mmCIF file of C-alpha atoms in Angstrom:
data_model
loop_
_atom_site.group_PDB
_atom_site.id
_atom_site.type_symbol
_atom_site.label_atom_id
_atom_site.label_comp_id
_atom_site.label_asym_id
_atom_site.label_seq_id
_atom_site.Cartn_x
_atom_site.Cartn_y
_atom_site.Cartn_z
ATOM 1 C CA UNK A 1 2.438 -58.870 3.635
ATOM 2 C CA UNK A 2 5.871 -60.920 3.817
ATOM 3 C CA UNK A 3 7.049 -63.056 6.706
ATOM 4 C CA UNK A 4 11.026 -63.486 7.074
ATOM 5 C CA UNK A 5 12.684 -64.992 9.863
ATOM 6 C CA UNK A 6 9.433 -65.486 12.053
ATOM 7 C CA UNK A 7 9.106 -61.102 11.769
ATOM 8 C CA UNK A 8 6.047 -59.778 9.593
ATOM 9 C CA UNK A 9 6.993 -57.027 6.853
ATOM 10 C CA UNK A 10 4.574 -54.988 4.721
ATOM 11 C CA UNK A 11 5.379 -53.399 1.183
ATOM 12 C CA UNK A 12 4.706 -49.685 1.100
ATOM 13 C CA UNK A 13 1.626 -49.569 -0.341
ATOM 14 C CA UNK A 14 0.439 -51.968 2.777
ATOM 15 C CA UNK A 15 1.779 -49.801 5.367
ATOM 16 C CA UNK A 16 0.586 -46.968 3.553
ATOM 17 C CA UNK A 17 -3.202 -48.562 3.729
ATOM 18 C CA UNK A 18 -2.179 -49.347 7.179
ATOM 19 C CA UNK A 19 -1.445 -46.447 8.580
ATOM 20 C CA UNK A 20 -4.078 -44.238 6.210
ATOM 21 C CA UNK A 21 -0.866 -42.383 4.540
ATOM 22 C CA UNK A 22 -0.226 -41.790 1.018
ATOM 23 C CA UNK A 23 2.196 -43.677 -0.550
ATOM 24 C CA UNK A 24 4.152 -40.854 -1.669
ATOM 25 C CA UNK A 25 4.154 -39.555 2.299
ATOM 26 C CA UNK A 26 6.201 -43.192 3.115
ATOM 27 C CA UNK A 27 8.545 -42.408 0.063
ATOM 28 C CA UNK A 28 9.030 -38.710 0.691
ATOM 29 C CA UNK A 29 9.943 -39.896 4.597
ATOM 30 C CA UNK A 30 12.474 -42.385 3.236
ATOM 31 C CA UNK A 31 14.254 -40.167 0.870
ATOM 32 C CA UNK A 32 14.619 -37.405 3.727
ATOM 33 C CA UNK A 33 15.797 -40.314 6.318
ATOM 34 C CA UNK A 34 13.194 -39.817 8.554
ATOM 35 C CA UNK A 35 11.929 -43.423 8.300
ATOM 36 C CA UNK A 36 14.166 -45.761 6.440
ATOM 37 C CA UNK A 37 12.584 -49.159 5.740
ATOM 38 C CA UNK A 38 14.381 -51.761 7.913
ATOM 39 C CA UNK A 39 13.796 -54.806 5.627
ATOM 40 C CA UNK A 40 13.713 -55.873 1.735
ATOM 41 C CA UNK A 41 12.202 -58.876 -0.230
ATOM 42 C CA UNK A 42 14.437 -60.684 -1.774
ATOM 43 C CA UNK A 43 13.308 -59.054 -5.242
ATOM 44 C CA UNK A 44 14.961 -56.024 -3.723
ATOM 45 C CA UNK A 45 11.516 -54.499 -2.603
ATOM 46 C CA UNK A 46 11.293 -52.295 0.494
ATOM 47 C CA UNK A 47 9.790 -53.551 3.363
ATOM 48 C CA UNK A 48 8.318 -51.986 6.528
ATOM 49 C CA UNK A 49 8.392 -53.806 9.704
ATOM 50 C CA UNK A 50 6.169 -53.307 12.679
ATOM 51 C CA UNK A 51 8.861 -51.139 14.352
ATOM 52 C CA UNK A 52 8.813 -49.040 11.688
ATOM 53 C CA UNK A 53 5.051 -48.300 11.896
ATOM 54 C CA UNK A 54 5.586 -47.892 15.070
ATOM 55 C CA UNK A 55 7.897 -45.079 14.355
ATOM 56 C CA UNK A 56 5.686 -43.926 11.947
ATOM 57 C CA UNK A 57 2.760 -43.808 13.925
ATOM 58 C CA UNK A 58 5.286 -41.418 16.513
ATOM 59 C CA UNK A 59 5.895 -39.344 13.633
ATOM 60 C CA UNK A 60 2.462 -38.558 12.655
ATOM 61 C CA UNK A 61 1.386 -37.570 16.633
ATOM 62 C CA UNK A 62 4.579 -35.433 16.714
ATOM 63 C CA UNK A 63 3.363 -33.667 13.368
ATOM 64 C CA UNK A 64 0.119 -33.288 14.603
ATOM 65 C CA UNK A 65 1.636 -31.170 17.229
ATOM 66 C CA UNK A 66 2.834 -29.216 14.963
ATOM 67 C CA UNK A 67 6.384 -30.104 14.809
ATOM 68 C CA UNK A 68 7.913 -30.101 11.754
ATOM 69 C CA UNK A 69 9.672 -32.911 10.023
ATOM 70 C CA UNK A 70 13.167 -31.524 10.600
ATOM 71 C CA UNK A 71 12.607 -31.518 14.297
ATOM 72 C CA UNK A 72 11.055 -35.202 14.611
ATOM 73 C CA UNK A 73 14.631 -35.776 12.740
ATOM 74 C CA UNK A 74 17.060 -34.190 14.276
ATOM 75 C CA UNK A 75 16.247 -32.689 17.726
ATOM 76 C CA UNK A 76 13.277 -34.811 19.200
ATOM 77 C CA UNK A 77 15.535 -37.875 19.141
ATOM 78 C CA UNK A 78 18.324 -35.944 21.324
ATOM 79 C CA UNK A 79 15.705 -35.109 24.370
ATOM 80 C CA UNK A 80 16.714 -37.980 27.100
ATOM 81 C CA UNK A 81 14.708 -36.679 30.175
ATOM 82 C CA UNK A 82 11.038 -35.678 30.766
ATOM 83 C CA UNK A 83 11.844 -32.119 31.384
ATOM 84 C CA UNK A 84 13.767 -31.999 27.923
ATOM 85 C CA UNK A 85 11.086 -33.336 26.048
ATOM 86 C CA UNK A 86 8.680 -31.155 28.283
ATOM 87 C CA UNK A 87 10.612 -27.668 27.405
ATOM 88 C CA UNK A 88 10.371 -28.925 23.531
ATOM 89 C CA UNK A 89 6.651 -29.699 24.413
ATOM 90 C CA UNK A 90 6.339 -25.769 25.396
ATOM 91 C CA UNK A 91 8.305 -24.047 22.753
ATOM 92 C CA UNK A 92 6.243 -25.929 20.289
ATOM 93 C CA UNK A 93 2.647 -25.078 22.562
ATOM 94 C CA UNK A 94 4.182 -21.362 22.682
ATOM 95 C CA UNK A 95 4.439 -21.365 18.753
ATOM 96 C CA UNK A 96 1.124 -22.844 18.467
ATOM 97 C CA UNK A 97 -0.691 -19.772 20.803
ATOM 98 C CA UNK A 98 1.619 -17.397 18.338
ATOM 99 C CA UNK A 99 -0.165 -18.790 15.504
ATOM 100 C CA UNK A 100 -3.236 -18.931 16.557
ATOM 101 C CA UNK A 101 -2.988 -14.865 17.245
ATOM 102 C CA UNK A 102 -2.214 -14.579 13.605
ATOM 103 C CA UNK A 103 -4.721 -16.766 12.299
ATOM 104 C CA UNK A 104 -7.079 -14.801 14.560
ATOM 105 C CA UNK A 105 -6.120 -11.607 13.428
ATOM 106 C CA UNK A 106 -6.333 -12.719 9.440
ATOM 107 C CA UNK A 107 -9.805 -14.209 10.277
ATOM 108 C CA UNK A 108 -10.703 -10.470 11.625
ATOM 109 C CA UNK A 109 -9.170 -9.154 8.667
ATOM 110 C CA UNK A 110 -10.941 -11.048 5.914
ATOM 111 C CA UNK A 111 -14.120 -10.668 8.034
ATOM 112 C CA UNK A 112 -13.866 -6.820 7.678
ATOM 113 C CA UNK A 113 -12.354 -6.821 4.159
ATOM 114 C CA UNK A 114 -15.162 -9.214 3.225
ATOM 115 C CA UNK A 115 -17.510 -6.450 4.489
ATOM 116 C CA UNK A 116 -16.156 -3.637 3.261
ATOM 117 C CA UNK A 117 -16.033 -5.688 -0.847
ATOM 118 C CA UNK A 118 -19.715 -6.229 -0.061
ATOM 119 C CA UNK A 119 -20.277 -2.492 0.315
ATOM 120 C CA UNK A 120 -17.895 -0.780 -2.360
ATOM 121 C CA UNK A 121 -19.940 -0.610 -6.089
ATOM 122 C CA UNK A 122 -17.105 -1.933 -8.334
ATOM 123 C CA UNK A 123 -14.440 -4.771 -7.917
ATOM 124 C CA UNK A 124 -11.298 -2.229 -7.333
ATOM 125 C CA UNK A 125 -8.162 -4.591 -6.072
ATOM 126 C CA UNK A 126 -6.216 -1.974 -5.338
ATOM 127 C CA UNK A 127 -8.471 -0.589 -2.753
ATOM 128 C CA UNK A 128 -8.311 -3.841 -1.762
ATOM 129 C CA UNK A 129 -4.826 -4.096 -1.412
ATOM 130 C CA UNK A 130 -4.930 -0.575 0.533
ATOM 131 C CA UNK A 131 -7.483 -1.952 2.942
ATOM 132 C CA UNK A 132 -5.505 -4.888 3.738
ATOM 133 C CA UNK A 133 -2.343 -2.803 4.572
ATOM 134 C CA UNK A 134 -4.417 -0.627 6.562
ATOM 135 C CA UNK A 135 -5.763 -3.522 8.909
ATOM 136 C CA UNK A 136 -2.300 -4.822 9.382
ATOM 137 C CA UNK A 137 -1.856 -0.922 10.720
ATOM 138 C CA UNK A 138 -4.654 -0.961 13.336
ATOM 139 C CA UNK A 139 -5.955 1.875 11.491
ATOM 140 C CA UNK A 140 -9.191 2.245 12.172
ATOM 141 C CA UNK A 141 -10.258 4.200 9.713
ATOM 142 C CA UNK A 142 -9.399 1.733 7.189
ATOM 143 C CA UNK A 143 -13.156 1.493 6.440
ATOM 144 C CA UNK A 144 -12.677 5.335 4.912
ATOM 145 C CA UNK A 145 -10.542 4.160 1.748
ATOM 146 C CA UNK A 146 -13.688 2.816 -0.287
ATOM 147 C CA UNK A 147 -15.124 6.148 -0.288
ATOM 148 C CA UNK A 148 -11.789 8.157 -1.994
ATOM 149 C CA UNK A 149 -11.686 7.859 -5.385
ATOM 150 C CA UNK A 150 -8.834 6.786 -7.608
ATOM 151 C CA UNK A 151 -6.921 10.131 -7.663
ATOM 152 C CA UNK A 152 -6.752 10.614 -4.155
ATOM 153 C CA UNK A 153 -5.861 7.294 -3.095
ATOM 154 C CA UNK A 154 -3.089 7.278 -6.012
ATOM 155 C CA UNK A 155 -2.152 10.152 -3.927
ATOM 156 C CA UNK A 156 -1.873 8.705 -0.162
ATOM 157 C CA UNK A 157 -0.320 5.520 -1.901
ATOM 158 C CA UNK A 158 2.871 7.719 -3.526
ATOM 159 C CA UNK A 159 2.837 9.962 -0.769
ATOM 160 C CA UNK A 160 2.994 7.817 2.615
ATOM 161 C CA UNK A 161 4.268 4.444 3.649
ATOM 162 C CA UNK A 162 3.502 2.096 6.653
ATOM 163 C CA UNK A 163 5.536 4.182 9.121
ATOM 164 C CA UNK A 164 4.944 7.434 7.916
ATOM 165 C CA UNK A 165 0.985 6.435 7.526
ATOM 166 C CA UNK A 166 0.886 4.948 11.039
ATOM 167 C CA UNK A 167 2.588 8.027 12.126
ATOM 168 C CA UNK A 168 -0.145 9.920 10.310
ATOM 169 C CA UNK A 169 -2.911 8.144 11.823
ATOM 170 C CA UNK A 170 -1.687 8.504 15.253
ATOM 171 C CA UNK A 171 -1.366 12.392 15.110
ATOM 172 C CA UNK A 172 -4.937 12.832 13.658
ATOM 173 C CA UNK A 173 -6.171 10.223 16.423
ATOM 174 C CA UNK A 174 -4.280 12.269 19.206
ATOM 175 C CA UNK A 175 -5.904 15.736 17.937
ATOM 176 C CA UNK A 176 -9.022 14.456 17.646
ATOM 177 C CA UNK A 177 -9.188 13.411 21.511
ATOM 178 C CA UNK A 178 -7.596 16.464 22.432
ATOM 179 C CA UNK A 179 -10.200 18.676 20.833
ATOM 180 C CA UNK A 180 -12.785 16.910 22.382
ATOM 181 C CA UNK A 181 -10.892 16.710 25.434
ATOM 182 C CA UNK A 182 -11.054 21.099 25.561
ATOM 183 C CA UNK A 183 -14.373 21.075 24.458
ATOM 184 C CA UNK A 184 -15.478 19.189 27.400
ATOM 185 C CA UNK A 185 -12.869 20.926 29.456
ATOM 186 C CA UNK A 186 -14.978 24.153 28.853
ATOM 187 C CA UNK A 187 -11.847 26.044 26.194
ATOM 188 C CA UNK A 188 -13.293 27.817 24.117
ATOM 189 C CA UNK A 189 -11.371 27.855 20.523
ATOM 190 C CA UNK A 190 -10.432 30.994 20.381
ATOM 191 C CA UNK A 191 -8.564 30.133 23.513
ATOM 192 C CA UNK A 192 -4.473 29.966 23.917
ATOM 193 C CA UNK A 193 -5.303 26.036 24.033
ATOM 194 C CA UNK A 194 -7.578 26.001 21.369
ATOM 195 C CA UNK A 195 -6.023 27.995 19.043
ATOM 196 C CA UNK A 196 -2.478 25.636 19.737
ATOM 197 C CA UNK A 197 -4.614 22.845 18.500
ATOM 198 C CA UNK A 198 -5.441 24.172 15.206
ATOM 199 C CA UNK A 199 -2.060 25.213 15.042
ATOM 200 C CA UNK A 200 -0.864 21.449 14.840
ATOM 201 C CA UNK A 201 -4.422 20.594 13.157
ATOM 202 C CA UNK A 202 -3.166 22.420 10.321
ATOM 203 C CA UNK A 203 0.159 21.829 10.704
ATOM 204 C CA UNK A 204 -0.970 17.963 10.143
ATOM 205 C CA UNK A 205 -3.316 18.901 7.012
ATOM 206 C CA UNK A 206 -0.497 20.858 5.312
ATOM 207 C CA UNK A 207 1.771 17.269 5.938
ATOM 208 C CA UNK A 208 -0.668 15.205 4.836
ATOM 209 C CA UNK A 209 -1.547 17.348 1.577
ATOM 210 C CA UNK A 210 1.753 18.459 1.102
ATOM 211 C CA UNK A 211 0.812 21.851 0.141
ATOM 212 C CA UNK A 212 -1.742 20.280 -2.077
ATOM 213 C CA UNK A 213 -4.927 22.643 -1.455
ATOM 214 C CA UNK A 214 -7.109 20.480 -3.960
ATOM 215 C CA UNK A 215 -6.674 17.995 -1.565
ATOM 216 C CA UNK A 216 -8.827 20.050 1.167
ATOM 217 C CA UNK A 217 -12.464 19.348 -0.404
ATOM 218 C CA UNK A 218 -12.100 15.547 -0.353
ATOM 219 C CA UNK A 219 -10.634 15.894 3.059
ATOM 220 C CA UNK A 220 -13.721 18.332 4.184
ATOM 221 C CA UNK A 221 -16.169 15.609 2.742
ATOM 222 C CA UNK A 222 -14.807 13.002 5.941
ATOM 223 C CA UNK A 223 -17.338 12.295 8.241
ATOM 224 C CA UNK A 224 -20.289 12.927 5.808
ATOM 225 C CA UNK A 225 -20.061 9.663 3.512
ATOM 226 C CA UNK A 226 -23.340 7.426 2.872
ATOM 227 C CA UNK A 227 -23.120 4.255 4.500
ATOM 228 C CA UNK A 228 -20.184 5.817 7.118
ATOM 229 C CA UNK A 229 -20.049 4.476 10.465
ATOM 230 C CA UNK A 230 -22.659 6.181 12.831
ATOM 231 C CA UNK A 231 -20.484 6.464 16.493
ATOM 232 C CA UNK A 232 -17.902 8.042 13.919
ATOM 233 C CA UNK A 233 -20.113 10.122 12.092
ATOM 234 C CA UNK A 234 -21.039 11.324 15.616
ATOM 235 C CA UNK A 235 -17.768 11.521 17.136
ATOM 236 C CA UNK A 236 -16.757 13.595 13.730
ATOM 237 C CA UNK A 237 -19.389 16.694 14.492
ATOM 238 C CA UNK A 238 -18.637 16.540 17.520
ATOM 239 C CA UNK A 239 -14.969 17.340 16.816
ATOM 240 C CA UNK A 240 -15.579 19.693 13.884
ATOM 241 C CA UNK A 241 -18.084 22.012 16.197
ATOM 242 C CA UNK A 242 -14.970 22.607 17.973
ATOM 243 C CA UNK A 243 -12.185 22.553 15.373
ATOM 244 C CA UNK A 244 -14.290 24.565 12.852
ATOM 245 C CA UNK A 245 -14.309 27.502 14.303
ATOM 246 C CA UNK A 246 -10.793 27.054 15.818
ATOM 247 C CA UNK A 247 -9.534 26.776 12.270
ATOM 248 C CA UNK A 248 -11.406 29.559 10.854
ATOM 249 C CA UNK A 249 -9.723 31.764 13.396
ATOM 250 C CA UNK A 250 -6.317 30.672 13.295
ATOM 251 C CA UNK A 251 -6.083 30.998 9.787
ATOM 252 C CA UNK A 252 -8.012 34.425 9.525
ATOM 253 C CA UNK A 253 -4.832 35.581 12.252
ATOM 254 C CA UNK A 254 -2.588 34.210 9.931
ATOM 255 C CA UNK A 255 -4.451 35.973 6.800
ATOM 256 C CA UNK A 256 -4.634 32.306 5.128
ATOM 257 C CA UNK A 257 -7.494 31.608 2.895
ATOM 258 C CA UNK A 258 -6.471 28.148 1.686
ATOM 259 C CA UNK A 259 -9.938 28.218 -0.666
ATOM 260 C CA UNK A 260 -8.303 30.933 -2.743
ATOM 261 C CA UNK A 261 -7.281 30.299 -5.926
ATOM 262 C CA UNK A 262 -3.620 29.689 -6.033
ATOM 263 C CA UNK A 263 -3.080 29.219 -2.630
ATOM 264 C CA UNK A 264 -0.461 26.688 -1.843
ATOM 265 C CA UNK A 265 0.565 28.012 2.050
#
């Protein structure tokens, strides 16, 4: 601690200890201009008054806000009336609330991917990586992806990205209600309404295996995976006691038989 001209100065590492900063934190602040010190020693040390702590001490409240050091620079020092510094006050609470959501959502994420590591047999980070993508899709089903093995998912991987999977994921949802929705409606499937749905029901599986019938067994084994979820194991007989049979007979009226050998229709 130095005393010129009846004002008391402190070297960095003082007002460092001082204010419970690093060091480097008062020398990274200087070198950006944020805080300057106002006074040197005559041995051409700089010195920090107690203005400048008291700027300092501004700086770190405004950073705890969340404001970044740019701001505190350049645009903080420009608000001259309370409803200026108020506005600035809300744009910085209104990114605060936006980050929150995110942090929220990643929490969720690694929650469920954490889960879903804990159930799959073998460390497999590209499942991983296909689980994560999937939760940033609100899919669902993202659960479903540690049960296909390494050919099929090398499959949905080359075959679909995020729009076209979203896309994917929607239409299957939206089929899925609306077969339930005739069942309990009392249409039978070899109604005009039922028979519509498996129209688009297969229209979807051709999409998704693009022709691909070796594709159909793995997609055939959904809904009856150890460890599945219950409510969708449930929910999934309940759809296929409807959309079995509707299948069966809109492909026997359209003589398919995508089990034969060679079929690619």
């Amino acid at each position: 601690m130095e005393s010129k001209n009846h004002e008391t100065y402190f070297t960095v590492g003082e007002a460092a200890k001082k204010m419970g900063v690093s060091v480097r934190t008062l020398q990274y602040y200087h070198k950006i201009g944020l805080l300057p010190p106002s006074g040197s020693s005559e041995g051409g040390r700089r010195l920090y008054s107690y203005r400048d702590l008291v700027q300092l001490h501004q700086i770190l409240s405004l950073k705890h806000l969340g404001f970044s050091l740019q701001d505190i620079k350049e645009r903080l020092p420009l608000l001259d009336t309370p409803e200026q510094v108020a506005q600035a006050l809300e744009q910085q609470a209104q990114a605060t609330r936006a980050k929150i959501q995110e942090l929220s959502s990643t929490l969720k994420d690694l929650e469920a991917l954490r889960a879903e590591v804990l159930q799959m047999q073998s460390v497999d980070f590209k499942k991983y990586a296909d689980i994560i993508v999937n939760l940033q899709m609100d899919n669902d089903y993202y659960w479903l992806i540690k049960h296909f093995d390494s050919q099929t998912m090398d499959y949905i991987r080359s075959r679909f990205d995020s729009d076209s999977g979203t896309a994917m994921i929607q239409t299957f949802t939206r089929l899925q209600e609306q077969a339930l929705r005739l069942q309990q409606e009392g249409f039978p499937p070899d109604s005009p309404k039922g028979q519509e749905l498996a129209q688009s029901f297969w229209q979807m599986i051709m999409e998704f295996t693009d022709g691909n019938m070796e594709l159909l067994p793995k997609l055939i084994e959904l809904g009856s995976f150890n460890g599945a979820d219950p409510a969708w194991q449930q929910k999934q007989q309940q759809v296929n006691q409807y959309l079995a049979p509707a299948l069966e007979i809109y492909l026997k009226n359209q003589g398919l038989n995508p089990f034969a050998e060679g079929e690619t229709k």
